[in-house]
Coordinates of C-alpha atoms in Angstrom, one line a residue:
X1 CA 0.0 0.0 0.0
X2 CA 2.4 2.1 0.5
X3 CA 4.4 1.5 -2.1
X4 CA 1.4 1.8 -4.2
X5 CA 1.2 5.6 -2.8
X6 CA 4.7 6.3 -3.5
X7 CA 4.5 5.3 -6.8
X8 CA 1.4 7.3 -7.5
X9 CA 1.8 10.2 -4.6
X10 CA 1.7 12.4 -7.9
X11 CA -1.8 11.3 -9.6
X12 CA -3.1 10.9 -6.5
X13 CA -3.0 14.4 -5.4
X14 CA -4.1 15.6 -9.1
X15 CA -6.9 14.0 -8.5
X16 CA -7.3 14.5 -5.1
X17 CA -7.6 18.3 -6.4
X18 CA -9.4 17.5 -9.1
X19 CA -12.3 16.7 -6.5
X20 CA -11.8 19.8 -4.5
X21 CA -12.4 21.8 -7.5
X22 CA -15.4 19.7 -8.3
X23 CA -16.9 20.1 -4.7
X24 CA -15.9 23.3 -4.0
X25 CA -17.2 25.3 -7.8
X26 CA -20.5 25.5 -7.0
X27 CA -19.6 27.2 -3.7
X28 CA -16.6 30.0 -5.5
X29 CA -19.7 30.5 -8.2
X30 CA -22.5 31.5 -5.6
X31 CA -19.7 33.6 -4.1
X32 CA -19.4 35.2 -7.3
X33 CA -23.0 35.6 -7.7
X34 CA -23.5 37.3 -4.4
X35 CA -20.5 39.8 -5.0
X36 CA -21.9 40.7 -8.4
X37 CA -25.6 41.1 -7.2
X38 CA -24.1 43.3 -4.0
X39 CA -22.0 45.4 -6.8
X40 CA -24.9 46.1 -8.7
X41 CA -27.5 47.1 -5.8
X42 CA -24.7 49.5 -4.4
X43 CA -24.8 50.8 -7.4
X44 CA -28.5 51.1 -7.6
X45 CA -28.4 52.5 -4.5
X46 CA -25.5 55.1 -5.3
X47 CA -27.5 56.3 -8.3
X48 CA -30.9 56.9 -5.9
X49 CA -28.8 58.7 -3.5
X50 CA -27.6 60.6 -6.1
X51 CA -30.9 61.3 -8.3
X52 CA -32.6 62.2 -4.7
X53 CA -30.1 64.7 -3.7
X54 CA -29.9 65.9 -6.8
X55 CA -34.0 66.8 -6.5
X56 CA -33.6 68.4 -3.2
X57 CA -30.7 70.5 -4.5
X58 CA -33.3 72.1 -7.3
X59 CA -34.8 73.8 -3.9
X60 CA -31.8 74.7 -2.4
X61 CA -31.9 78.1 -0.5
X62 CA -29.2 80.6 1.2
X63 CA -29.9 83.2 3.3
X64 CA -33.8 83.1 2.4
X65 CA -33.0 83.5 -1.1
X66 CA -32.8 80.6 -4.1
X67 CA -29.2 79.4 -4.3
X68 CA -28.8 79.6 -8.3
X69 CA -25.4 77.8 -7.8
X70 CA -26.4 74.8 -6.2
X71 CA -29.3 74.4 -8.2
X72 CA -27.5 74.8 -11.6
X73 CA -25.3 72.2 -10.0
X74 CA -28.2 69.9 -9.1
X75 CA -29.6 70.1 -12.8
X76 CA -25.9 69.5 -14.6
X77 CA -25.6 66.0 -11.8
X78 CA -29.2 65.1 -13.0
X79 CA -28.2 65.5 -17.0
X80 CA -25.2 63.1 -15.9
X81 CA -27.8 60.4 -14.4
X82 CA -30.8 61.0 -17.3
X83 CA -28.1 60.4 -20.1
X84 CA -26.2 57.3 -18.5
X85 CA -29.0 55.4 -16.5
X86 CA -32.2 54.7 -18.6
X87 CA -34.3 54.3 -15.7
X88 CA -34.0 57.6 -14.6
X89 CA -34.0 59.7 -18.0
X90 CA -37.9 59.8 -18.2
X91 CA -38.2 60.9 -14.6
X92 CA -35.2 63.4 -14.9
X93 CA -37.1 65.2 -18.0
X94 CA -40.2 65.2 -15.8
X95 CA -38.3 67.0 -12.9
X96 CA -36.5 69.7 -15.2
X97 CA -40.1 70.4 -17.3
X98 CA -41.8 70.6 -13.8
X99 CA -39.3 72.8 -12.3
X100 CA -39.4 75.1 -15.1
X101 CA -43.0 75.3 -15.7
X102 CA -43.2 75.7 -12.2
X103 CA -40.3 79.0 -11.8
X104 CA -41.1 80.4 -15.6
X105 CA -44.9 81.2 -14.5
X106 CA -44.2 85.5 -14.9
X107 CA -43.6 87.1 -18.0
X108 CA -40.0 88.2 -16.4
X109 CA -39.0 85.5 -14.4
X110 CA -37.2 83.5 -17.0
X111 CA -34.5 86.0 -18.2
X112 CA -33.6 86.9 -14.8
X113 CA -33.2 83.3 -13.7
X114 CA -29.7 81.7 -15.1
X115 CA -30.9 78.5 -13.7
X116 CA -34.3 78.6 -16.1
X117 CA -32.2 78.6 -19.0
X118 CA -29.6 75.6 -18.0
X119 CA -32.8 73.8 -16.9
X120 CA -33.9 74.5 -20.7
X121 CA -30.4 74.5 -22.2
X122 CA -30.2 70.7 -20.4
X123 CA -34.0 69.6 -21.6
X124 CA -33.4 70.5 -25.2
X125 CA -29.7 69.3 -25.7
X126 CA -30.3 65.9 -23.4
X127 CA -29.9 62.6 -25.4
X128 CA -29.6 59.2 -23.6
X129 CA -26.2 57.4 -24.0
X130 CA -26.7 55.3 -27.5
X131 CA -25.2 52.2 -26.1
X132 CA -27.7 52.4 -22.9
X133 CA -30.7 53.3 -24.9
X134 CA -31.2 50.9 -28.0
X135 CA -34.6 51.8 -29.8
X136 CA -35.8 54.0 -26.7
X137 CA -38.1 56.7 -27.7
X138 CA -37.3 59.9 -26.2
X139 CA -39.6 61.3 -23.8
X140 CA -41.5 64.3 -24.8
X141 CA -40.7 67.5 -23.4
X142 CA -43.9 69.6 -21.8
X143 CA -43.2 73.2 -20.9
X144 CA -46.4 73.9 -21.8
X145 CA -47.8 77.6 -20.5
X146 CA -44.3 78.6 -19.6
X147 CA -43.2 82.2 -20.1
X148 CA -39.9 82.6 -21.8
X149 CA -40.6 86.3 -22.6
X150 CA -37.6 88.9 -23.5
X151 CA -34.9 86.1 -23.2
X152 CA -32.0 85.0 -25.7
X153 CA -33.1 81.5 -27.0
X154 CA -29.9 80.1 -29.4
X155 CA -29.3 76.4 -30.6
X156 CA -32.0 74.6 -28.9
X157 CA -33.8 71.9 -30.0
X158 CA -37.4 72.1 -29.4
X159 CA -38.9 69.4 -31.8
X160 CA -41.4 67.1 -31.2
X161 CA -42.1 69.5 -27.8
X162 CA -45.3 70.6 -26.5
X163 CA -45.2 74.3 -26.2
X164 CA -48.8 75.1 -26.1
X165 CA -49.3 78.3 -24.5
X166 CA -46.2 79.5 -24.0
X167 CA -45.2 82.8 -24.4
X168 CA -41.9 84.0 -26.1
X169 CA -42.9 87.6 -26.5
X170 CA -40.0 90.0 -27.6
X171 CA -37.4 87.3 -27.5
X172 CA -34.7 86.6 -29.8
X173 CA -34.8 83.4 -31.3
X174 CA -31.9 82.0 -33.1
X175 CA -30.6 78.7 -34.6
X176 CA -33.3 76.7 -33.0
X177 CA -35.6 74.2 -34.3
X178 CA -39.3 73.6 -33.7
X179 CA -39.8 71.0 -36.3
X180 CA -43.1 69.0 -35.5
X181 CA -43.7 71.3 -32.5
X182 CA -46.8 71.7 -30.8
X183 CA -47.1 75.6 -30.5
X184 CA -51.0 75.7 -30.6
X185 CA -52.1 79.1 -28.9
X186 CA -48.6 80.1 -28.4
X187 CA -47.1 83.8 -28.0
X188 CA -44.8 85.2 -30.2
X189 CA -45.2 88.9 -30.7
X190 CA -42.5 91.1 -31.2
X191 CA -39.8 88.5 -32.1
X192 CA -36.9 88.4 -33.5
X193 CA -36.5 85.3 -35.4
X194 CA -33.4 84.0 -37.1
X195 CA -32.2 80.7 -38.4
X196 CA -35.1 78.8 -36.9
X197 CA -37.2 75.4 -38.1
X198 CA -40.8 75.5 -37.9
X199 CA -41.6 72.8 -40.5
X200 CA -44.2 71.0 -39.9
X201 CA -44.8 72.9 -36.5
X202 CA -48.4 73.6 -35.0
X203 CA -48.8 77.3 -34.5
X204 CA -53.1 77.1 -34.8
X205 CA -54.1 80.5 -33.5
X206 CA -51.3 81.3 -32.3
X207 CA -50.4 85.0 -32.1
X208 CA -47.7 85.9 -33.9
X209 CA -47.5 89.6 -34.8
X210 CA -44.9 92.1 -35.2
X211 CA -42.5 89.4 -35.4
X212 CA -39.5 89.5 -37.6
X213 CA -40.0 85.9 -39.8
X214 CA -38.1 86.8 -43.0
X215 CA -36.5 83.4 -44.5
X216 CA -38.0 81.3 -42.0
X217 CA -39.0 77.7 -42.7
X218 CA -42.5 76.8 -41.9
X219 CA -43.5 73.9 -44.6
X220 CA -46.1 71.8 -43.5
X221 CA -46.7 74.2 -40.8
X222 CA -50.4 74.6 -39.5
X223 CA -51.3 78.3 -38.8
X224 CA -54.8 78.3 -38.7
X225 CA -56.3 81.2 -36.9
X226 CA -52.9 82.1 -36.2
X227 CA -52.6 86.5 -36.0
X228 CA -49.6 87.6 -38.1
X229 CA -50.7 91.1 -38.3
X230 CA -47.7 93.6 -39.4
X231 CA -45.2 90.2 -39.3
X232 CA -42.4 90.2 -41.7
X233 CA -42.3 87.2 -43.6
X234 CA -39.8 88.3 -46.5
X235 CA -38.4 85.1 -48.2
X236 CA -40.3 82.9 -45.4
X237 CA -41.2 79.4 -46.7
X238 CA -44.9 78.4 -46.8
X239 CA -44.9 76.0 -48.9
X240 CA -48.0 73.6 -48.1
X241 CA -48.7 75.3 -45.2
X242 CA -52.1 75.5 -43.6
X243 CA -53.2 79.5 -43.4
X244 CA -56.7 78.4 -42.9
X245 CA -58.9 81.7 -41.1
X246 CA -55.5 83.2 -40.2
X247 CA -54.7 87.2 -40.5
X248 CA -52.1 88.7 -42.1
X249 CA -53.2 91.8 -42.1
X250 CA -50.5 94.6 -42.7
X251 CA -47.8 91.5 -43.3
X252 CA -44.4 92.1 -45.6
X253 CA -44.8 88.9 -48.3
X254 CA -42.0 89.9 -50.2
X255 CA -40.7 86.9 -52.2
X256 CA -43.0 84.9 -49.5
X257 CA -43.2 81.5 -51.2
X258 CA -46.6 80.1 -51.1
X259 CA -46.6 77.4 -53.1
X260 CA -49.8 75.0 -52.6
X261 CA -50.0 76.8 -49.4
X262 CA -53.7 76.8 -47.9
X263 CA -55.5 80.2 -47.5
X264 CA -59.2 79.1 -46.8
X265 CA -60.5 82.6 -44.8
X266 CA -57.0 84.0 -44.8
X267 CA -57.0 87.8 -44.3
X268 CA -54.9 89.7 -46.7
X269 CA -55.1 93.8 -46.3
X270 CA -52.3 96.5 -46.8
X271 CA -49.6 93.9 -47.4
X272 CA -46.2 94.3 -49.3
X273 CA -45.4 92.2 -51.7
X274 CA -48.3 90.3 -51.6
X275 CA -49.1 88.4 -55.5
X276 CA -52.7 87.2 -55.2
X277 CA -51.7 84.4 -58.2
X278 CA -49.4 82.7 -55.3
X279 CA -52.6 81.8 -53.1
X280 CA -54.2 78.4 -53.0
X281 CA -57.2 77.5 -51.6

């Protein structure tokens, strides 16, 4: 015998750990499995913490007053979570269209507030992470009735939004897009508009008057009812656009193209520029 475990002292410990491996694999896997299900709830539980302190940051005050660095902070940290961590990008576009609609509710509140326009600047420019997100339709901004009166508005992307109600009055509007935008009773008077997409936008009695609209695009774009008295629509694009009962009344169409452009009870009176032979009904 013992010679026998001289002579095989060698394969008998190989397989002597051959069975320890065997017996013990089940128990180094389930230690695995633990650790990784212990990594990932710490770091569901990091990203809570974070999203909730984030939220309570958005009301952050000092000395009675709003802290506007803290709460510019706060919505930057919540940009970081919405774009990395797909269960929280709905909820974080919820929070930022809340707070806004809830801040922007005077016609000067929004240009004197920095932290309005990251909160916007963050809600427009905010795509989830493509690797994260496969085939995940965004969720739809609502700032519906919010006033973004006498503010500077350049390169943000409002399409697809629902802007109903809100009022831009005497802003300046430039290299933005409102492409498929839901504008319906909207306030644009007095603005300056440069650069901007309203293709395919809905703009149905809205009032839009005094504003400056020359070469803007607004194919496809439904303006019934809509008040355009004295706008300026020099070069503006209307192709098959709806101008159903809307009144342009005192409007520069100079070089306005028109073309298959619906104008069912449109009011034209003292316009410039205007060529009756451009209007289809």
């Amino acid at each position: 015998m013992l010679e026998f475990l001289a002579k095989y002292h060698l394969e008998i410990r190989n397989i002597g750990l051959v069975l320890i491996a065997f017996i013990g694999s089940p128990f180094l896997i389930w230690r695995t499995y633990i650790a990784s299900r212990q990594v990932k709830t710490n770091e569901a539980n990091h990203k809570s913490e974070m999203f909730t302190k984030s939220i309570e940051q958005l009301g952050a005050m000092e000395n009675e007053t709003p802290s506007k660095e803290r709460r510019i902070g706060a919505i930057y940290s919540l940009e970081k979570i919405a774009i990395n961590n797909r269960d929280y990008y709905s909820q974080v576009m919820e929070v930022l269209c809340s707070y806004i609609r809830l801040h922007a509710i005077t016609k000067s509140a929004f240009s004197k507030n920095e932290d309005l326009l990251v909160a916007l600047t963050v809600v427009t420019r905010c795509k989830p992470n493509k690797n994260i997100f496969i085939n995940e339709e965004m969720h739809e901004i609502n700032l519906s009735g919010a006033f973004f009166n006498n503010s500077d508005l350049n390169d943000l992307n409002f399409d697809n939004a629902n802007l109903s109600h809100c009022s831009f009055d005497r802003s300046y509007i430039s290299n933005c897009s409102f492409f498929n935008t839901n504008l319906n009773g909207a306030f644009l008077d007095e603005v300056s508009i440069d650069d901007t997409d309203f293709s395919h936008a809905n703009l149905a009695f809205s009032s839009i008057k005094n504003t400056d609209l020359e070469k803007a695009q607004l194919t496809w774009a439904n303006l019934t009812g809509a008040q355009l008295t004295g706008t300026n629509l020099t070069e503006a694009n209307l192709t098959r656009a709806k101008l159903t009962g809307a009144n342009l009344t005192g409007a520069n169409l100079t070089n306005t193209k028109m073309t298959n452009t619906t104008t069912k009870g449109t009011v034209f009176k003292d316009n410039i520029g205007y060529n009756k032979s451009t209007e289809v009904t």
